[in-house]
Short mmCIF file of C-alpha atoms in Angstrom, two decimals:
data_model
loop_
_atom_site.label_atom_id
_atom_site.label_comp_id
_atom_site.label_asym_id
_atom_site.label_seq_id
_atom_site.Cartn_x
_atom_site.Cartn_y
_atom_site.Cartn_z
CA UNK A 1 0.00 0.00 0.00
CA UNK A 2 2.80 2.42 0.92
CA UNK A 3 4.60 1.74 -2.38
CA UNK A 4 1.45 2.43 -4.41
CA UNK A 5 0.72 5.60 -2.42
CA UNK A 6 4.27 6.81 -3.16
CA UNK A 7 3.68 6.05 -6.83
CA UNK A 8 0.46 8.07 -6.83
CA UNK A 9 2.14 10.88 -4.91
CA UNK A 10 4.90 11.14 -7.54
CA UNK A 11 2.37 11.05 -10.37
CA UNK A 12 0.44 13.95 -8.80
CA UNK A 13 3.54 16.11 -8.49
CA UNK A 14 4.23 15.56 -12.20
CA UNK A 15 0.59 16.04 -13.24
CA UNK A 16 0.48 19.41 -11.49
CA UNK A 17 3.26 20.86 -13.69
CA UNK A 18 2.60 21.91 -17.31
CA UNK A 19 4.95 20.00 -19.58
CA UNK A 20 5.38 16.95 -17.32
CA UNK A 21 3.19 13.83 -17.42
CA UNK A 22 2.17 11.54 -14.59
CA UNK A 23 2.19 8.77 -17.20
CA UNK A 24 5.94 9.29 -17.60
CA UNK A 25 6.40 8.74 -13.87
CA UNK A 26 4.29 5.57 -14.04
CA UNK A 27 6.43 4.26 -16.88
CA UNK A 28 9.75 5.07 -15.19
CA UNK A 29 8.60 3.50 -11.92
CA UNK A 30 7.62 0.34 -13.79
CA UNK A 31 3.85 0.22 -13.24
CA UNK A 32 2.45 1.93 -16.34
CA UNK A 33 1.00 -1.24 -17.91
CA UNK A 34 -0.56 -2.24 -14.57
CA UNK A 35 -2.04 1.27 -14.27
CA UNK A 36 -3.64 1.16 -17.75
CA UNK A 37 -4.88 -2.42 -17.33
CA UNK A 38 -6.43 -1.53 -13.95
CA UNK A 39 -8.29 1.43 -15.46
CA UNK A 40 -9.49 -0.82 -18.28
CA UNK A 41 -10.64 -3.52 -15.84
CA UNK A 42 -12.64 -0.98 -13.83
CA UNK A 43 -14.62 -0.22 -16.98
CA UNK A 44 -15.12 -3.67 -18.47
CA UNK A 45 -13.42 -6.32 -16.36
CA UNK A 46 -14.85 -9.31 -14.53
CA UNK A 47 -16.02 -8.93 -10.93
CA UNK A 48 -12.67 -10.15 -9.58
CA UNK A 49 -10.70 -8.00 -12.03
CA UNK A 50 -12.71 -4.94 -11.01
CA UNK A 51 -12.13 -5.66 -7.32
CA UNK A 52 -8.37 -6.06 -7.80
CA UNK A 53 -8.21 -2.97 -10.01
CA UNK A 54 -10.23 -0.90 -7.54
CA UNK A 55 -7.89 -1.82 -4.66
CA UNK A 56 -4.82 -0.91 -6.71
CA UNK A 57 -6.31 2.39 -7.94
CA UNK A 58 -7.55 3.36 -4.47
CA UNK A 59 -4.04 3.02 -3.05
CA UNK A 60 -2.62 4.92 -6.01
CA UNK A 61 -5.39 7.52 -5.74
CA UNK A 62 -4.76 8.13 -2.03
CA UNK A 63 -1.15 9.05 -2.74
CA UNK A 64 -2.22 11.12 -5.75
CA UNK A 65 -4.63 13.18 -3.64
CA UNK A 66 -1.93 13.87 -1.04
CA UNK A 67 0.53 14.86 -3.75
CA UNK A 68 -1.96 17.12 -5.51
CA UNK A 69 -2.94 18.79 -2.23
CA UNK A 70 0.74 19.50 -1.58
CA UNK A 71 1.22 20.72 -5.15
CA UNK A 72 -1.62 23.27 -5.07
CA UNK A 73 -0.56 24.67 -1.69
CA UNK A 74 3.16 24.49 -0.96
CA UNK A 75 4.59 23.73 -4.38
CA UNK A 76 2.51 26.31 -6.25
CA UNK A 77 4.51 29.06 -4.56
CA UNK A 78 7.76 27.21 -5.32
CA UNK A 79 6.86 27.04 -9.02
CA UNK A 80 6.13 30.77 -9.09
CA UNK A 81 9.32 31.81 -7.29
CA UNK A 82 11.75 29.20 -8.62
CA UNK A 83 10.30 28.44 -12.03
CA UNK A 84 13.69 28.34 -13.78
CA UNK A 85 15.13 25.90 -11.24
CA UNK A 86 12.01 23.70 -11.50
CA UNK A 87 12.10 23.86 -15.31
CA UNK A 88 15.79 22.90 -15.29
CA UNK A 89 15.03 19.97 -13.01
CA UNK A 90 12.33 18.64 -15.32
CA UNK A 91 14.53 19.15 -18.38
CA UNK A 92 17.08 16.83 -16.79
CA UNK A 93 14.30 14.45 -15.82
CA UNK A 94 12.79 14.20 -19.31
CA UNK A 95 16.11 14.17 -21.20
CA UNK A 96 17.34 11.21 -19.16
CA UNK A 97 13.92 9.52 -19.17
CA UNK A 98 13.89 9.28 -22.98
CA UNK A 99 16.87 6.85 -23.29
CA UNK A 100 15.55 4.90 -20.30
CA UNK A 101 12.21 4.40 -22.06
CA UNK A 102 13.96 3.41 -25.30
CA UNK A 103 16.14 0.91 -23.42
CA UNK A 104 13.22 -0.60 -21.51
CA UNK A 105 11.17 -0.94 -24.71
CA UNK A 106 14.06 -2.04 -26.96
CA UNK A 107 12.27 -5.27 -27.92
CA UNK A 108 9.23 -3.38 -29.25
CA UNK A 109 11.32 -0.74 -31.06
CA UNK A 110 13.18 -3.05 -33.43
CA UNK A 111 11.50 -1.76 -36.63
CA UNK A 112 13.33 1.43 -37.73
CA UNK A 113 10.40 2.47 -39.94
CA UNK A 114 8.23 2.93 -36.85
CA UNK A 115 10.56 5.71 -35.68
CA UNK A 116 8.67 8.04 -38.03
CA UNK A 117 5.94 8.11 -35.38
CA UNK A 118 8.27 10.31 -33.30
CA UNK A 119 7.47 13.26 -35.57
CA UNK A 120 3.68 13.49 -35.04
CA UNK A 121 4.16 12.87 -31.31
CA UNK A 122 6.59 15.77 -30.95
CA UNK A 123 4.54 18.03 -33.23
CA UNK A 124 1.37 17.42 -31.21
CA UNK A 125 2.91 18.48 -27.89
CA UNK A 126 4.64 21.52 -29.40
CA UNK A 127 1.39 22.60 -31.07
CA UNK A 128 -0.52 22.24 -27.80
CA UNK A 129 2.17 24.24 -25.99
CA UNK A 130 2.05 27.04 -28.57
CA UNK A 131 -1.73 27.23 -28.33
CA UNK A 132 -1.39 27.10 -24.54
CA UNK A 133 0.09 30.60 -24.42
CA UNK A 134 -3.47 31.95 -24.74
CA UNK A 135 -4.98 33.89 -21.84
CA UNK A 136 -6.92 32.32 -18.99
CA UNK A 137 -10.56 31.52 -19.69
CA UNK A 138 -13.19 33.65 -17.96
CA UNK A 139 -14.73 31.40 -15.32
CA UNK A 140 -16.42 34.19 -13.40
CA UNK A 141 -19.86 33.07 -14.54
CA UNK A 142 -20.25 29.30 -14.86
CA UNK A 143 -23.10 29.28 -17.38
CA UNK A 144 -24.09 26.23 -19.44
CA UNK A 145 -21.54 26.96 -22.18
CA UNK A 146 -18.72 27.30 -19.64
CA UNK A 147 -19.76 24.06 -17.88
CA UNK A 148 -19.66 22.17 -21.21
CA UNK A 149 -16.32 23.81 -22.06
CA UNK A 150 -14.86 22.75 -18.68
CA UNK A 151 -16.22 19.22 -19.14
CA UNK A 152 -14.50 18.88 -22.53
CA UNK A 153 -11.26 20.28 -21.08
CA UNK A 154 -11.29 17.71 -18.27
CA UNK A 155 -11.97 14.92 -20.74
CA UNK A 156 -9.02 15.95 -22.93
CA UNK A 157 -6.72 16.53 -19.93
CA UNK A 158 -7.15 13.06 -18.42
CA UNK A 159 -6.65 11.48 -21.84
CA UNK A 160 -3.27 13.22 -21.91
CA UNK A 161 -2.38 12.50 -18.28
CA UNK A 162 -2.50 8.72 -18.77
CA UNK A 163 -0.05 8.95 -21.69
CA UNK A 164 3.68 9.24 -20.97
CA UNK A 165 5.06 12.36 -22.58
CA UNK A 166 2.04 14.65 -22.78
CA UNK A 167 0.90 16.70 -19.80
CA UNK A 168 -2.72 17.03 -18.72
CA UNK A 169 -1.80 20.33 -17.10
CA UNK A 170 -0.63 21.60 -20.49
CA UNK A 171 -4.02 20.64 -21.93
CA UNK A 172 -5.78 22.62 -19.17
CA UNK A 173 -3.40 25.48 -19.91
CA UNK A 174 -4.40 25.32 -23.58
CA UNK A 175 -8.06 25.60 -22.59
CA UNK A 176 -7.19 28.52 -20.28
CA UNK A 177 -8.31 26.55 -17.23
CA UNK A 178 -5.02 25.61 -15.53
CA UNK A 179 -4.88 28.51 -13.05
CA UNK A 180 -8.68 28.60 -12.48
CA UNK A 181 -8.61 24.89 -11.56
CA UNK A 182 -5.57 25.33 -9.28
CA UNK A 183 -7.17 28.37 -7.59
CA UNK A 184 -10.50 26.54 -7.19
CA UNK A 185 -8.74 23.56 -5.59
CA UNK A 186 -6.96 25.92 -3.18
CA UNK A 187 -10.30 27.51 -2.25
CA UNK A 188 -11.92 24.09 -1.79
CA UNK A 189 -9.17 23.05 0.61
CA UNK A 190 -10.09 26.09 2.72
CA UNK A 191 -13.82 25.17 2.57
CA UNK A 192 -14.49 27.96 0.08
CA UNK A 193 -16.91 26.46 -2.45
CA UNK A 194 -16.91 29.36 -4.91
CA UNK A 195 -15.18 27.23 -7.56
CA UNK A 196 -17.07 24.00 -6.92
CA UNK A 197 -19.01 24.12 -10.22
CA UNK A 198 -15.75 24.35 -12.18
CA UNK A 199 -14.21 21.46 -10.21
CA UNK A 200 -17.30 19.28 -10.68
CA UNK A 201 -17.49 20.06 -14.41
CA UNK A 202 -13.83 19.21 -14.96
CA UNK A 203 -14.20 16.17 -12.68
CA UNK A 204 -17.05 14.68 -14.71
CA UNK A 205 -15.01 15.37 -17.86
CA UNK A 206 -12.14 13.40 -16.32
CA UNK A 207 -14.43 10.42 -15.66
CA UNK A 208 -15.75 10.54 -19.22
CA UNK A 209 -12.20 10.83 -20.59
CA UNK A 210 -11.10 7.73 -18.67
CA UNK A 211 -14.06 5.77 -20.02
CA UNK A 212 -13.39 6.84 -23.62
CA UNK A 213 -9.60 6.84 -23.83
CA UNK A 214 -8.23 4.04 -21.66
CA UNK A 215 -9.52 1.22 -23.88
CA UNK A 216 -7.97 2.86 -26.95
CA UNK A 217 -4.63 3.34 -25.19
CA UNK A 218 -4.60 -0.26 -23.94
CA UNK A 219 -5.37 -1.65 -27.41
CA UNK A 220 -2.68 0.56 -28.93
CA UNK A 221 -0.12 -0.68 -26.40
CA UNK A 222 -1.18 -4.31 -26.99
CA UNK A 223 -1.45 -4.31 -30.79
CA UNK A 224 0.81 -1.48 -31.94
CA UNK A 225 3.25 -1.15 -29.07
CA UNK A 226 6.23 -0.15 -31.19
CA UNK A 227 4.39 2.65 -32.99
CA UNK A 228 2.80 3.79 -29.73
CA UNK A 229 6.10 3.90 -27.83
CA UNK A 230 7.77 5.86 -30.65
CA UNK A 231 4.87 8.32 -30.56
CA UNK A 232 5.29 8.65 -26.80
CA UNK A 233 9.03 9.26 -27.26
CA UNK A 234 8.11 12.03 -29.69
CA UNK A 235 5.72 13.49 -27.11
CA UNK A 236 8.51 13.47 -24.53
CA UNK A 237 10.82 15.27 -26.97
CA UNK A 238 8.07 17.82 -27.62
CA UNK A 239 7.55 18.29 -23.89
CA UNK A 240 11.08 19.72 -23.68
CA UNK A 241 9.76 22.72 -25.60
CA UNK A 242 6.75 22.93 -23.27
CA UNK A 243 9.06 22.98 -20.23
CA UNK A 244 11.31 25.69 -21.71
CA UNK A 245 8.19 27.79 -22.35
CA UNK A 246 6.82 27.03 -18.86
CA UNK A 247 7.76 30.43 -17.29
CA UNK A 248 5.56 32.20 -19.87
CA UNK A 249 2.48 30.41 -18.47
CA UNK A 250 2.68 31.81 -14.93
CA UNK A 251 -0.01 34.10 -13.56
CA UNK A 252 2.59 36.85 -13.94
CA UNK A 253 4.36 35.65 -17.15
CA UNK A 254 8.15 35.55 -17.25
CA UNK A 255 10.55 35.02 -20.12
CA UNK A 256 11.03 31.53 -21.50
CA UNK A 257 14.07 29.75 -20.09
CA UNK A 258 17.40 30.61 -21.73
CA UNK A 259 20.99 29.49 -21.17
CA UNK A 260 21.33 32.36 -18.69
CA UNK A 261 18.37 31.19 -16.56
CA UNK A 262 19.13 27.47 -16.98
CA UNK A 263 20.32 25.88 -13.70
CA UNK A 264 22.80 23.04 -14.18
CA UNK A 265 22.53 21.88 -10.55
CA UNK A 266 18.78 21.30 -10.74
CA UNK A 267 19.22 19.73 -14.18
CA UNK A 268 21.65 17.23 -12.58
CA UNK A 269 19.15 16.55 -9.77
CA UNK A 270 16.46 15.72 -12.36
CA UNK A 271 18.86 13.37 -14.12
CA UNK A 272 19.81 11.74 -10.79
CA UNK A 273 16.14 11.10 -9.97
CA UNK A 274 15.69 9.17 -13.23
CA UNK A 275 18.89 7.20 -12.70
CA UNK A 276 17.81 6.40 -9.14
CA UNK A 277 14.36 5.25 -10.28
CA UNK A 278 15.89 3.02 -12.94
CA UNK A 279 18.39 1.53 -10.49
CA UNK A 280 15.60 0.83 -7.98
CA UNK A 281 13.47 -0.80 -10.69
CA UNK A 282 16.34 -3.03 -11.82
CA UNK A 283 17.13 -4.02 -8.24
CA UNK A 284 13.48 -4.86 -7.58
CA UNK A 285 13.20 -6.99 -10.72
CA UNK A 286 16.37 -8.90 -9.83
CA UNK A 287 15.10 -9.51 -6.33
CA UNK A 288 11.78 -10.76 -7.69
CA UNK A 289 13.58 -13.06 -10.15
CA UNK A 290 15.72 -14.48 -7.33
#
């Protein structure tokens, strides 16, 4: 239970940052397939499969809620004040995560022709990031149109969150709902229900997105794993651009990261986290094999 809560906690910290995906964390920590299969079993599994999946996802969800609560309170201020350090950290994280993913999936990446799928994956994330520089949506009056808009945003965001390489937070940013959702969650934690309609609208969109997207992702991973993994690698490459542009998405926008604002120490920390995760995963697999 503790291990799965830690997994969920780490996913939440990644999900809360535009440009970083909780799916990437799940993949690096070695439970991505189990995560997708569990979501699929909740929707259309047998009674026993649904029970097992529910137990796994509840443990994961408990850690995710704790991580998200921390992210929208303590870490939100850190992101605002130390955005270049945080961006440097995640650059190191993603840059070192890419070869790890390629190494782990080397058996499914044997066809060189499939590497062409890197291009649409990268282009998609870069396009979303460019669109995401738009201003924040006006959520002052949650009329029917705004509720539908928020529902669609939530549906698209969760579809992205379960994929390694593309950030659900970036999707919310594209819809202009990233800061409104973060602010509404902060208010809710202080028993201020002024943003509850927005949270509920996005929440129902998330549930619908899970129902619609997880089956497609699972089938893609089962039947076209090589093409899917190459597309994900492309998304991770594209997310580097999203991270560099991250400072421009703050409530008070700052310049995109440059060589002058790049922090090599935090970059090294991000790289060390990936190396540590990979070492722990290898050690665990060897212990299980023994």
